[in-house]
PDB file of C-alpha atoms in Angstrom:
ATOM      1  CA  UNK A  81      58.100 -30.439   5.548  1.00 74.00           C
ATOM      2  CA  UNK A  82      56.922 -33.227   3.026  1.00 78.00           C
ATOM      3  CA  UNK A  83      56.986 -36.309   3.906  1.00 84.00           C
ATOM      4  CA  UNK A  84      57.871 -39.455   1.116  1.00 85.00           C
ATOM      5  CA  UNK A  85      55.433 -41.647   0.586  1.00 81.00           C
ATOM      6  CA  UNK A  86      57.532 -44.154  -0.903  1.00 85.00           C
ATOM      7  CA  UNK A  87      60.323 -44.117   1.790  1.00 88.00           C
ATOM      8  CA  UNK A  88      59.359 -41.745   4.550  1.00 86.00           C
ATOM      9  CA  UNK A  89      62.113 -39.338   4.535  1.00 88.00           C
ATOM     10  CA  UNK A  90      61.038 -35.574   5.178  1.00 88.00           C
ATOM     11  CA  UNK A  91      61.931 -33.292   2.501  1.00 84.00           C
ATOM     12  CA  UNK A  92      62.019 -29.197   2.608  1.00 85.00           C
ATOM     13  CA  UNK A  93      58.259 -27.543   1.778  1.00 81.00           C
ATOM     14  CA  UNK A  94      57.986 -27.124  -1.801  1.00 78.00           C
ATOM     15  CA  UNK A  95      60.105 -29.937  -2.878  1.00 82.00           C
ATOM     16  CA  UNK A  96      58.946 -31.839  -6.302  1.00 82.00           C
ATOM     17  CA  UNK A  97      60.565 -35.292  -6.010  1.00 85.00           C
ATOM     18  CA  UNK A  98      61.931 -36.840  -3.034  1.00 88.00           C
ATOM     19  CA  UNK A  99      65.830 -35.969  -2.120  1.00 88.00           C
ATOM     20  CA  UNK A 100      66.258 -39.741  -0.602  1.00 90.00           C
ATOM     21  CA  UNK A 101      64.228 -42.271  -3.245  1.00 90.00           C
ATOM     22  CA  UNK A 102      63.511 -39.754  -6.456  1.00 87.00           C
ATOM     23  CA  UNK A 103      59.666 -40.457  -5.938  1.00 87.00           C
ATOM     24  CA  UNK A 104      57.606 -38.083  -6.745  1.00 84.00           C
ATOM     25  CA  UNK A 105      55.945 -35.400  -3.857  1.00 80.00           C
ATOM     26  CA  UNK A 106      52.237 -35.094  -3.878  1.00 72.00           C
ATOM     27  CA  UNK A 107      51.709 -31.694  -2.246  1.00 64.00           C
ATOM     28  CA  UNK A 108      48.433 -31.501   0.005  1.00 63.00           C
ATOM     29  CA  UNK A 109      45.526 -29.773  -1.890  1.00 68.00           C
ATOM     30  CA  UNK A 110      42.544 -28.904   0.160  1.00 73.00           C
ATOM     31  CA  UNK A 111      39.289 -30.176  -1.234  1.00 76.00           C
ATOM     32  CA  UNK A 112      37.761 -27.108  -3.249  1.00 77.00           C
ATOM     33  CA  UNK A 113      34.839 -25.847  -0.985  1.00 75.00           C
ATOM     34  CA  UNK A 114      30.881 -26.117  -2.637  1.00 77.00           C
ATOM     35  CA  UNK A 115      28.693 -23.334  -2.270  1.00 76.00           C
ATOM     36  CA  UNK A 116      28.569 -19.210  -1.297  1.00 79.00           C
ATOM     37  CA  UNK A 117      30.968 -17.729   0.824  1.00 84.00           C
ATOM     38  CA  UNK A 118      29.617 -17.382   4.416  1.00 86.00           C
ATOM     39  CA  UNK A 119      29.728 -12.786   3.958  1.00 88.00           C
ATOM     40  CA  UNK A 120      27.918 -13.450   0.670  1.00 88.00           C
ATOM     41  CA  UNK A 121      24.711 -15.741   2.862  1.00 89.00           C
ATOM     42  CA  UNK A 122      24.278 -12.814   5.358  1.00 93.00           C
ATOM     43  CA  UNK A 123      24.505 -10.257   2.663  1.00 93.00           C
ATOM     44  CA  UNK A 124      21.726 -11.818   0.557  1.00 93.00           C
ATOM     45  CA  UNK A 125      19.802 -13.266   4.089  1.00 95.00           C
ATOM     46  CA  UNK A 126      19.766  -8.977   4.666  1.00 96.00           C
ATOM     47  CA  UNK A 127      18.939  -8.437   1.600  1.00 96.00           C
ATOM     48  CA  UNK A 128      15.465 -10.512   1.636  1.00 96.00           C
ATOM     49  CA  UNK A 129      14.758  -9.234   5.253  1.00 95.00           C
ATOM     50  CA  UNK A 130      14.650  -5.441   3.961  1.00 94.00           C
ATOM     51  CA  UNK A 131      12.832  -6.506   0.898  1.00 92.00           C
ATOM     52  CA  UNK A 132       9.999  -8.713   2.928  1.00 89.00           C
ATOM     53  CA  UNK A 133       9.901  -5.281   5.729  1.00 86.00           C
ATOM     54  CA  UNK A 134       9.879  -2.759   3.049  1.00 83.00           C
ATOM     55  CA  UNK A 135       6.946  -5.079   1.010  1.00 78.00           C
ATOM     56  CA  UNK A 136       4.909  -4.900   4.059  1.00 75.00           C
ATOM     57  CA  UNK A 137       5.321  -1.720   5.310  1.00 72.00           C
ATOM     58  CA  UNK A 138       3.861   0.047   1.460  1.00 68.00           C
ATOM     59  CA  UNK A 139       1.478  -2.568   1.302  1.00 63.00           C
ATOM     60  CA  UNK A 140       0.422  -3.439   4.423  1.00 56.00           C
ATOM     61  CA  UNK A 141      -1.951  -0.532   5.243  1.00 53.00           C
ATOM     62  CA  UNK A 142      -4.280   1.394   2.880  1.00 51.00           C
ATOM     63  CA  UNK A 143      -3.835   3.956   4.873  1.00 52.00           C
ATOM     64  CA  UNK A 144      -3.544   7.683   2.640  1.00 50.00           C
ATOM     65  CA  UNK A 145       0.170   9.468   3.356  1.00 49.00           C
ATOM     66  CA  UNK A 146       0.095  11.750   6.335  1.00 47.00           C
ATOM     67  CA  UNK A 147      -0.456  15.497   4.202  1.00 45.00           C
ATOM     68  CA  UNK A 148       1.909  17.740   5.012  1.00 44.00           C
ATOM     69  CA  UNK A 149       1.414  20.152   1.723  1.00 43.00           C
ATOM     70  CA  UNK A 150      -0.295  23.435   1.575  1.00 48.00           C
ATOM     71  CA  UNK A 151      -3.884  22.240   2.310  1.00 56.00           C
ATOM     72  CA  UNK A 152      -5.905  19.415   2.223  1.00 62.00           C
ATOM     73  CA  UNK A 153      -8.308  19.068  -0.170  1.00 64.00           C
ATOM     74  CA  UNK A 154     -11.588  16.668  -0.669  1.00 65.00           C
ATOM     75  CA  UNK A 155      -9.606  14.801  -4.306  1.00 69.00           C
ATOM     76  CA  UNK A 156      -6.706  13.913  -1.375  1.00 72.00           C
ATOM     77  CA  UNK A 157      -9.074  11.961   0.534  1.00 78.00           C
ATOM     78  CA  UNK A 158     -11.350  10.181  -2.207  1.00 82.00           C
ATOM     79  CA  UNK A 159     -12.371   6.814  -1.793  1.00 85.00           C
ATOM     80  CA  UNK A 160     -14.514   4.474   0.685  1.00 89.00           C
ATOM     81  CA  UNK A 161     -14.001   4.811   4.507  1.00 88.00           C
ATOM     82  CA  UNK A 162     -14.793   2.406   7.504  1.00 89.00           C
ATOM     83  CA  UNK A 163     -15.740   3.605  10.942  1.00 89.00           C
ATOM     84  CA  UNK A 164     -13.435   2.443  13.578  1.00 89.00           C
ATOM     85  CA  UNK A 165     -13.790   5.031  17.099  1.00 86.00           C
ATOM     86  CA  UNK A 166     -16.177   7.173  17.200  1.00 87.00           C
ATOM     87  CA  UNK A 167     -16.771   9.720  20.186  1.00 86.00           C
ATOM     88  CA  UNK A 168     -20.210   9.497  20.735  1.00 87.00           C
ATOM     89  CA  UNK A 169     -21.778   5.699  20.260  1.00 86.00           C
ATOM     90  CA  UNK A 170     -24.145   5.123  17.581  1.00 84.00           C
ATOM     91  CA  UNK A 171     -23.663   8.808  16.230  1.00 83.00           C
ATOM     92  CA  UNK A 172     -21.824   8.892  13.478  1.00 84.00           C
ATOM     93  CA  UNK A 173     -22.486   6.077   9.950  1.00 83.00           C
ATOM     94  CA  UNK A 174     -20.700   2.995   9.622  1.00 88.00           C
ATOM     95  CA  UNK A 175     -18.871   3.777   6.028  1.00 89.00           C
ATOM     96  CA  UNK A 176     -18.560   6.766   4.037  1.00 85.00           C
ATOM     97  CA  UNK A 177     -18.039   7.210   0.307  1.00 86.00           C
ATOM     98  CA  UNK A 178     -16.085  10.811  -0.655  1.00 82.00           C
ATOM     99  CA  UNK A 179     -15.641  11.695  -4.064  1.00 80.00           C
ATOM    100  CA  UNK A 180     -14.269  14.925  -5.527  1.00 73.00           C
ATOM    101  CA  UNK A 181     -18.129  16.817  -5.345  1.00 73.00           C
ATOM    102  CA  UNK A 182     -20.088  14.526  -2.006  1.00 75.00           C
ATOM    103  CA  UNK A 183     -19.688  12.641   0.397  1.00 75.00           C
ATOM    104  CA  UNK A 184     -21.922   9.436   0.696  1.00 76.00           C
ATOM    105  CA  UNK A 185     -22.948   7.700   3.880  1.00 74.00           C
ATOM    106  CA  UNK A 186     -23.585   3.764   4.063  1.00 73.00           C
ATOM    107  CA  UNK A 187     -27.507   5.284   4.163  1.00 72.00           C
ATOM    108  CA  UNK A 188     -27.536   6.762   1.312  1.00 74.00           C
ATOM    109  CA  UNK A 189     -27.316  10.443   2.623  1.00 75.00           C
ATOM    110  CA  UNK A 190     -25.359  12.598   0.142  1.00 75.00           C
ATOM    111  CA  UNK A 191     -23.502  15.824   1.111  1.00 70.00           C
ATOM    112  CA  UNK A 192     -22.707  17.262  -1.843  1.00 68.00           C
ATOM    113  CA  UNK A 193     -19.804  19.972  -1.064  1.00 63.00           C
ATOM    114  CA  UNK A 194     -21.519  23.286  -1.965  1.00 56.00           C
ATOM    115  CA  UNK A 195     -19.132  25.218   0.118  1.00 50.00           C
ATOM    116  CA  UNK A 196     -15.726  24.350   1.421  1.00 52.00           C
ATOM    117  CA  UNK A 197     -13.318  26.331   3.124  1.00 52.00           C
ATOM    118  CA  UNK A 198      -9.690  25.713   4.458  1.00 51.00           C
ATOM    119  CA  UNK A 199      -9.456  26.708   8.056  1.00 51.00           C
ATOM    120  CA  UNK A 200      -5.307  25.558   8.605  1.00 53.00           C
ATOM    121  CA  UNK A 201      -3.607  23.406   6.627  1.00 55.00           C
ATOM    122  CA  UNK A 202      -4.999  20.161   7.859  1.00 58.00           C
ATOM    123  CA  UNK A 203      -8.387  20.582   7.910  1.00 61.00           C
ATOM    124  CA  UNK A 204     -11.383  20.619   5.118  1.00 63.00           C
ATOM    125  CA  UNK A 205     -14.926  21.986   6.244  1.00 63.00           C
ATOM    126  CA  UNK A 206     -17.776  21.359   3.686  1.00 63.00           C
ATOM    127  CA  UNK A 207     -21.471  22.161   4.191  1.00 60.00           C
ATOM    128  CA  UNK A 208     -24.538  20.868   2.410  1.00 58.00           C
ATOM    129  CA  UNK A 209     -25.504  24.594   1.480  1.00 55.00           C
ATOM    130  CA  UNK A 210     -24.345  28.048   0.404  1.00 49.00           C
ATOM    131  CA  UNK A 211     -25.442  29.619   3.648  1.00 49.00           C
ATOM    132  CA  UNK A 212     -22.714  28.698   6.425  1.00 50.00           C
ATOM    133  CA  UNK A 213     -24.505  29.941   8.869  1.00 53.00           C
ATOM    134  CA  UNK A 214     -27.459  27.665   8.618  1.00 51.00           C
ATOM    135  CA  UNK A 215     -25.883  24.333   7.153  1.00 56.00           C
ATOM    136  CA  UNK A 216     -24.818  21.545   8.624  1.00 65.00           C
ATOM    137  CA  UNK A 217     -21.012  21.865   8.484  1.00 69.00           C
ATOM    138  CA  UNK A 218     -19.150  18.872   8.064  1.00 74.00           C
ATOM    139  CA  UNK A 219     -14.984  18.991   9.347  1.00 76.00           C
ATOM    140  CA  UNK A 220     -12.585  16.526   8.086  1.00 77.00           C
ATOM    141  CA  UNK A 221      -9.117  16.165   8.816  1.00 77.00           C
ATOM    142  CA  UNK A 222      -6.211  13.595   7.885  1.00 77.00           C
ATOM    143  CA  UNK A 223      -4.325  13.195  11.487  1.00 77.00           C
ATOM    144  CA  UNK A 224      -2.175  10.339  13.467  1.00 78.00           C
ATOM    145  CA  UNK A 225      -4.135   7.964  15.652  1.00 78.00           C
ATOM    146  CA  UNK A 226      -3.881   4.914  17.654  1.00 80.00           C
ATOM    147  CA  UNK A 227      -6.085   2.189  16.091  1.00 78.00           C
ATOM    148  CA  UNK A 228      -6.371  -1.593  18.050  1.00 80.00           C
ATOM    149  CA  UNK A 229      -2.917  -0.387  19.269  1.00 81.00           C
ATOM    150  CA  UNK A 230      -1.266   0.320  15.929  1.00 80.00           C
ATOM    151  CA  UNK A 231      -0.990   3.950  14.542  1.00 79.00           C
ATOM    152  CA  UNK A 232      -2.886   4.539  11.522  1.00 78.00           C
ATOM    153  CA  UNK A 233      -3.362   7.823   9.624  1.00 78.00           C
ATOM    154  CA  UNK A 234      -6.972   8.248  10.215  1.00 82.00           C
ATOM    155  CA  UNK A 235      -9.562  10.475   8.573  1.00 83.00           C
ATOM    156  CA  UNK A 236     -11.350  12.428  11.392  1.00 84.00           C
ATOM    157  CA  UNK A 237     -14.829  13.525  10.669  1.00 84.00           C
ATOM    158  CA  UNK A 238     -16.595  16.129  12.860  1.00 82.00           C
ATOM    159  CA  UNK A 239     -20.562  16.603  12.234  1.00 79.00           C
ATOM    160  CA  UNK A 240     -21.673  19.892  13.820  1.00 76.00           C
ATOM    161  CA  UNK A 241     -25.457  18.378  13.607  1.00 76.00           C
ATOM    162  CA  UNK A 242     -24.327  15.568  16.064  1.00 79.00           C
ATOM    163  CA  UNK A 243     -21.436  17.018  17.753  1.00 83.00           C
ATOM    164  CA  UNK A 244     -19.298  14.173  17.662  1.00 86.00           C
ATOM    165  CA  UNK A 245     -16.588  12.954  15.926  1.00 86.00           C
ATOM    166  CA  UNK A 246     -16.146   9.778  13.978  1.00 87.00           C
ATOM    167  CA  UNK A 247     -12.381   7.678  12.652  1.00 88.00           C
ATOM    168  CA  UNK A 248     -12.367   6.059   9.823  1.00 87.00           C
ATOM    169  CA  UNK A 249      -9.770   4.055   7.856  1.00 86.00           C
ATOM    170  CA  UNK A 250      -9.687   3.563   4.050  1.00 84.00           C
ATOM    171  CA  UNK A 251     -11.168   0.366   3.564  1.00 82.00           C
TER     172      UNK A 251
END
């Protein structure tokens, strides 16, 4: 029902003019509303939360993919390393360079990869000469580890020399 606002009498919904004085019927017209509808904010508010999570999550750590292909091999694991556990304090060096042909320690100490063998898929052992029986052999692997409570994908280096095993992250 419409109400006149000339007279007051109520005239049916829809009504143009009024039935009682001829004036003209404003109908009510809501103000038009400003702004994004409320499922278009939560879609876009999603939207930027993936973005910001998926952002930090491929840059947030420099850490190498886990390798799950045939074998490892020294070009998957080039670049410089920091120590961060170590099984044996004061055993194994603090950073270590690999490229495709050595490995370099923070020292100086080259390894230059004279022989290298696959022993599963995970796992690279080098040695610093062509006889394996007398080198020093040098096992590294690409595995899953806990570092300052967060899991990192950690490059595990055994030296036969010291028996011990060092972690390191790509720095």
């Amino acid at each position: 029902m419409l109400n006149c606002p000339n007279c007051g009498q109520q005239n049916p919904a829809g009504s143009a003019f009024c039935s009682n004085c001829g004036a003209q019927l404003q109908m009510y017209v809501p103000p038009k509303k400003n702004g994004l509808p409320i499922p278009a904010i939560i879609g876009i508010c999603i939207a930027v939360v993936v973005l910001i999570f998926g952002g930090l999550y491929m840059l947030g750590g420099n850490d190498p993919e886990y390798k799950t292909a045939d074998k490892l091999e020294l070009a998957d694991i080039v670049g410089t390393w920091r120590l961060v556990d170590e099984s044996k304090k004061d055993t194994m060096t603090e950073e270590i360079k690999i490229s495709e042909d050595e490995i370099t320690t923070d020292s100086g100490e080259k390894i230059a990869a004279r022989y290298s063998t696959v022993t599963d898929e995970d796992t690279v052992i080098i040695s610093d000469t062509n006889n394996i029986f007398t080198a020093n052999m040098v096992e590294l692997r690409l595995e899953k580890r806990k570092v300052n409570g967060i899991e990192h994908v950690v490059l595990a280096v055994y030296n036969s020399s010291d028996d011990s095993w060092g972690y390191y992250v790509r720095k």
